């Protein structure tokens, strides 16, 4: 660890104290000034280490009181190599699911959308934007483009009752998926939709789905990095 940046060493020092139980939930951690002296670094370096841990959900700042160890939420989990209905995922975890439909409209494909769906510019496309909640916490912002030819009734659906995933799975049986995952700095509207705190990471899953040889849908699925993780399992035998 000695070769790591100083703020990483400080962050690890604090995280180790939390993970070992030395600093339990509710414990007020060493002050920034004391850590500055202990590690012989600038206040800015200490502040960055603490900000990272606040974003990860390990610490919480209380104005005029200090920084405290907080109860860490168990991260929601979704399979990377499969597609599941998020409503069922949430229910399986014993939580309450609901969503907020932000947009559900017909558009004409611009160049970017045409590339996503492998169609001509100007083709009819259905667009939806939905925030999915676990209990009262937003865990996914779903931004989706659908080829109108293959899902003509898409705009007629009540997505507060049937998710886009469920509708498309029933009407356009899945034959292939394409996934890519990246960590991003969220734009303001994404940050607001997911109620992300300052400096909280955002996980983006870019997904395209086929039914037979038809490219039906392209979706961007944004998740709060402190509350969500993607997993995969590969059988080698």
Coordinates of N, CA and C in Angstrom, one line a residue, residues 130-232:
X130 N -37.8 5.5 -17.9 CA -38.5 5.0 -16.7 C -37.6 4.9 -15.5
X131 N -38.0 5.4 -14.3 CA -37.2 5.2 -13.1 C -37.8 4.1 -12.3
X132 N -37.0 3.1 -12.0 CA -37.4 1.9 -11.2 C -37.0 2.1 -9.8
X133 N -37.8 1.7 -8.8 CA -37.6 1.9 -7.4 C -37.6 0.6 -6.7
X134 N -36.7 0.5 -5.7 CA -36.8 -0.6 -4.7 C -37.2 0.0 -3.4
X135 N -38.3 -0.3 -2.8 CA -39.0 0.4 -1.8 C -39.1 1.9 -2.2
X136 N -38.5 2.8 -1.6 CA -38.6 4.2 -2.0 C -37.3 4.7 -2.6
X137 N -36.4 3.8 -2.9 CA -35.1 4.2 -3.4 C -34.9 3.9 -4.9
X138 N -34.6 4.9 -5.7 CA -34.4 4.7 -7.1 C -33.1 3.8 -7.4
X139 N -33.3 2.7 -8.1 CA -32.1 1.8 -8.3 C -31.8 1.7 -9.8
X140 N -32.7 2.2 -10.7 CA -32.4 2.1 -12.1 C -33.1 3.2 -12.9
X141 N -32.4 3.9 -13.8 CA -33.0 4.7 -14.8 C -32.9 4.0 -16.1
X142 N -34.0 3.6 -16.7 CA -34.0 2.9 -18.0 C -34.4 3.8 -19.1
X143 N -33.5 4.0 -20.0 CA -33.7 4.8 -21.2 C -33.7 3.8 -22.4
X144 N -34.8 3.7 -23.1 CA -34.9 2.6 -24.1 C -35.5 3.1 -25.5
X145 N -34.9 2.6 -26.6 CA -35.4 2.8 -27.9 C -35.8 1.5 -28.5
X146 N -37.0 1.5 -29.1 CA -37.5 0.2 -29.6 C -37.9 0.4 -31.1
X147 N -37.5 -0.5 -31.9 CA -37.9 -0.5 -33.3 C -39.5 -0.7 -33.4
X148 N -40.1 0.3 -33.9 CA -41.6 0.3 -33.9 C -42.2 -0.8 -34.8
X149 N -41.5 -1.2 -35.8 CA -42.0 -2.3 -36.6 C -42.2 -3.6 -35.8
X150 N -41.3 -3.9 -34.9 CA -41.3 -5.2 -34.2 C -42.1 -5.2 -32.9
X151 N -42.5 -4.0 -32.4 CA -43.3 -3.9 -31.2 C -44.3 -2.8 -31.4
X152 N -45.3 -3.0 -32.3 CA -46.2 -1.9 -32.7 C -47.1 -1.4 -31.5
X153 N -47.3 -2.2 -30.5 CA -48.2 -1.8 -29.4 C -47.4 -1.2 -28.2
X154 N -46.2 -0.9 -28.4 CA -45.3 -0.5 -27.3 C -45.9 0.7 -26.5
X155 N -46.4 1.7 -27.3 CA -46.9 2.9 -26.7 C -48.2 2.7 -26.0
X156 N -48.9 1.7 -26.3 CA -50.2 1.4 -25.6 C -50.1 0.7 -24.3
X157 N -48.9 0.4 -23.9 CA -48.7 -0.4 -22.7 C -48.7 0.5 -21.4
X158 N -49.2 0.0 -20.3 CA -49.1 0.7 -19.1 C -47.9 0.2 -18.3
X159 N -46.8 0.9 -18.5 CA -45.5 0.4 -17.9 C -45.4 0.6 -16.4
X160 N -46.4 1.2 -15.8 CA -46.5 1.2 -14.3 C -46.9 -0.2 -13.8
X161 N -47.5 -1.0 -14.7 CA -48.0 -2.3 -14.3 C -47.2 -3.5 -15.0
X162 N -46.8 -3.2 -16.2 CA -45.9 -4.2 -17.0 C -44.7 -3.5 -17.4
X163 N -43.5 -4.0 -17.0 CA -42.3 -3.3 -17.4 C -42.0 -3.5 -18.9
X164 N -41.2 -2.6 -19.5 CA -40.8 -2.8 -20.9 C -40.1 -4.2 -21.1
X165 N -39.3 -4.6 -20.2 CA -38.6 -5.9 -20.3 C -39.7 -7.0 -20.4
X166 N -40.7 -7.0 -19.6 CA -41.7 -8.0 -19.5 C -42.5 -8.0 -20.8
X167 N -42.9 -6.8 -21.3 CA -43.7 -6.7 -22.5 C -42.9 -7.3 -23.7
X168 N -41.6 -6.8 -23.9 CA -40.8 -7.2 -25.0 C -40.5 -8.7 -25.0
X169 N -40.2 -9.3 -23.8 CA -40.0 -10.7 -23.6 C -41.1 -11.5 -24.1
X170 N -42.4 -11.1 -23.8 CA -43.6 -11.8 -24.1 C -43.9 -11.7 -25.6
X171 N -43.6 -10.5 -26.2 CA -44.0 -10.3 -27.6 C -42.8 -10.5 -28.6
X172 N -41.6 -10.4 -28.2 CA -40.5 -10.5 -29.1 C -39.5 -11.5 -28.4
X173 N -39.7 -12.8 -28.4 CA -38.9 -13.7 -27.6 C -37.4 -13.5 -27.9
X174 N -36.7 -13.4 -26.8 CA -35.2 -13.1 -26.9 C -34.4 -14.2 -27.5
X175 N -33.5 -13.8 -28.4 CA -32.6 -14.8 -29.1 C -31.2 -14.4 -28.8
X176 N -30.9 -13.1 -28.6 CA -29.5 -12.7 -28.4 C -29.5 -11.4 -27.6
X177 N -28.4 -11.2 -26.8 CA -28.2 -9.9 -26.1 C -26.8 -9.5 -26.3
X178 N -26.6 -8.2 -26.2 CA -25.3 -7.6 -26.3 C -25.2 -6.6 -25.1
X179 N -24.1 -6.8 -24.3 CA -23.9 -6.0 -23.1 C -22.6 -5.3 -23.1
X180 N -22.5 -4.1 -22.6 CA -21.3 -3.4 -22.2 C -21.5 -2.7 -20.9
X181 N -20.5 -2.6 -20.0 CA -20.7 -1.9 -18.7 C -19.6 -0.9 -18.5
X182 N -19.9 0.2 -18.0 CA -18.9 1.2 -17.7 C -19.3 2.1 -16.5
X183 N -18.3 2.6 -15.8 CA -18.6 3.6 -14.8 C -18.5 5.0 -15.4
X184 N -19.5 5.8 -15.0 CA -19.5 7.1 -15.7 C -19.7 8.2 -14.6
X185 N -19.4 9.4 -15.0 CA -19.8 10.6 -14.3 C -21.2 11.0 -14.8
X186 N -22.2 10.9 -14.0 CA -23.6 11.1 -14.5 C -23.9 12.6 -14.8
X187 N -24.6 12.8 -15.9 CA -25.1 14.1 -16.2 C -26.2 14.5 -15.2
X188 N -26.4 15.8 -15.1 CA -27.3 16.3 -14.0 C -28.7 15.6 -14.0
X189 N -29.3 15.4 -15.1 CA -30.7 14.7 -15.1 C -30.6 13.3 -14.6
X190 N -29.5 12.6 -14.9 CA -29.3 11.2 -14.4 C -29.1 11.2 -12.9
X191 N -28.3 12.2 -12.5 CA -28.0 12.3 -11.1 C -29.3 12.6 -10.3
X192 N -30.1 13.5 -10.8 CA -31.4 13.8 -10.2 C -32.3 12.6 -10.2
X193 N -32.4 11.9 -11.3 CA -33.3 10.8 -11.4 C -33.0 9.7 -10.4
X194 N -31.7 9.5 -10.1 CA -31.3 8.4 -9.2 C -31.0 8.9 -7.8
X195 N -31.2 10.2 -7.6 CA -31.0 10.8 -6.3 C -29.6 10.5 -5.8
X196 N -28.6 10.7 -6.7 CA -27.2 10.5 -6.4 C -26.6 11.6 -5.6
X197 N -25.8 11.3 -4.6 CA -25.1 12.3 -3.9 C -23.9 12.8 -4.7
X198 N -23.3 13.9 -4.2 CA -22.1 14.4 -4.9 C -21.0 13.4 -4.8
X199 N -20.4 13.2 -6.0 CA -19.3 12.2 -6.1 C -19.7 10.8 -6.1
X200 N -21.0 10.5 -6.0 CA -21.4 9.1 -6.0 C -21.2 8.5 -7.4
X201 N -20.6 7.3 -7.5 CA -20.4 6.7 -8.8 C -21.7 6.2 -9.5
X202 N -21.7 6.1 -10.8 CA -22.9 5.7 -11.5 C -22.4 4.6 -12.5
X203 N -23.2 3.5 -12.5 CA -22.9 2.3 -13.3 C -23.9 2.3 -14.5
X204 N -23.3 2.2 -15.7 CA -24.1 2.2 -16.9 C -24.0 0.9 -17.6
X205 N -25.1 0.2 -17.8 CA -25.2 -1.0 -18.6 C -25.9 -0.6 -20.0
X206 N -25.1 -0.8 -21.0 CA -25.6 -0.6 -22.4 C -26.0 -2.0 -23.0
X207 N -27.3 -2.1 -23.3 CA -27.8 -3.4 -23.7 C -28.6 -3.3 -25.1
X208 N -28.3 -4.2 -26.0 CA -29.2 -4.4 -27.2 C -29.7 -5.8 -27.2
X209 N -30.9 -6.0 -27.7 CA -31.5 -7.3 -27.7 C -32.1 -7.6 -29.1
X210 N -32.0 -8.9 -29.4 CA -32.5 -9.4 -30.7 C -33.6 -10.4 -30.5
X211 N -34.5 -10.5 -31.4 CA -35.5 -11.6 -31.5 C -35.4 -12.2 -32.8
X212 N -34.9 -13.5 -32.9 CA -34.6 -14.0 -34.2 C -33.4 -13.3 -34.7
X213 N -33.5 -12.8 -36.0 CA -32.5 -12.0 -36.6 C -32.8 -10.5 -36.5
X214 N -33.8 -10.1 -35.7 CA -34.3 -8.7 -35.7 C -33.8 -8.0 -34.4
X215 N -33.1 -6.9 -34.7 CA -32.6 -6.1 -33.6 C -33.8 -5.2 -33.1
X216 N -34.3 -5.6 -31.9 CA -35.6 -5.0 -31.5 C -35.4 -3.8 -30.6
X217 N -34.4 -3.8 -29.7 CA -34.4 -2.8 -28.6 C -32.9 -2.4 -28.3
X218 N -32.7 -1.2 -27.9 CA -31.4 -0.7 -27.4 C -31.7 0.1 -26.1
X219 N -31.1 -0.2 -25.0 CA -31.4 0.4 -23.8 C -30.1 0.9 -23.0
X220 N -30.2 2.0 -22.4 CA -29.2 2.4 -21.4 C -29.8 2.3 -20.0
X221 N -29.1 1.5 -19.2 CA -29.6 1.3 -17.8 C -28.6 1.8 -16.8
X222 N -29.0 2.9 -16.2 CA -28.2 3.6 -15.2 C -28.5 3.2 -13.8
X223 N -27.4 2.9 -13.0 CA -27.6 2.5 -11.6 C -26.7 3.3 -10.6
X224 N -27.2 3.5 -9.4 CA -26.3 4.1 -8.4 C -25.3 3.1 -8.0
X225 N -24.0 3.5 -8.2 CA -22.9 2.5 -7.9 C -22.8 2.1 -6.5
X226 N -23.3 2.9 -5.6 CA -23.2 2.5 -4.1 C -24.3 1.5 -3.7
X227 N -25.3 1.3 -4.6 CA -26.5 0.5 -4.3 C -26.7 -0.7 -5.2
X228 N -25.8 -0.9 -6.2 CA -26.1 -1.8 -7.3 C -24.8 -2.5 -7.7
X229 N -24.9 -3.8 -8.0 CA -23.8 -4.5 -8.6 C -24.3 -5.5 -9.6
X230 N -23.4 -5.8 -10.6 CA -23.7 -6.7 -11.7 C -22.8 -8.0 -11.5
X231 N -23.4 -9.1 -11.6 CA -22.6 -10.3 -11.4 C -22.7 -11.3 -12.6
X232 N -21.8 -12.2 -12.7 CA -21.9 -13.2 -13.8 C -21.4 -14.5 -13.3

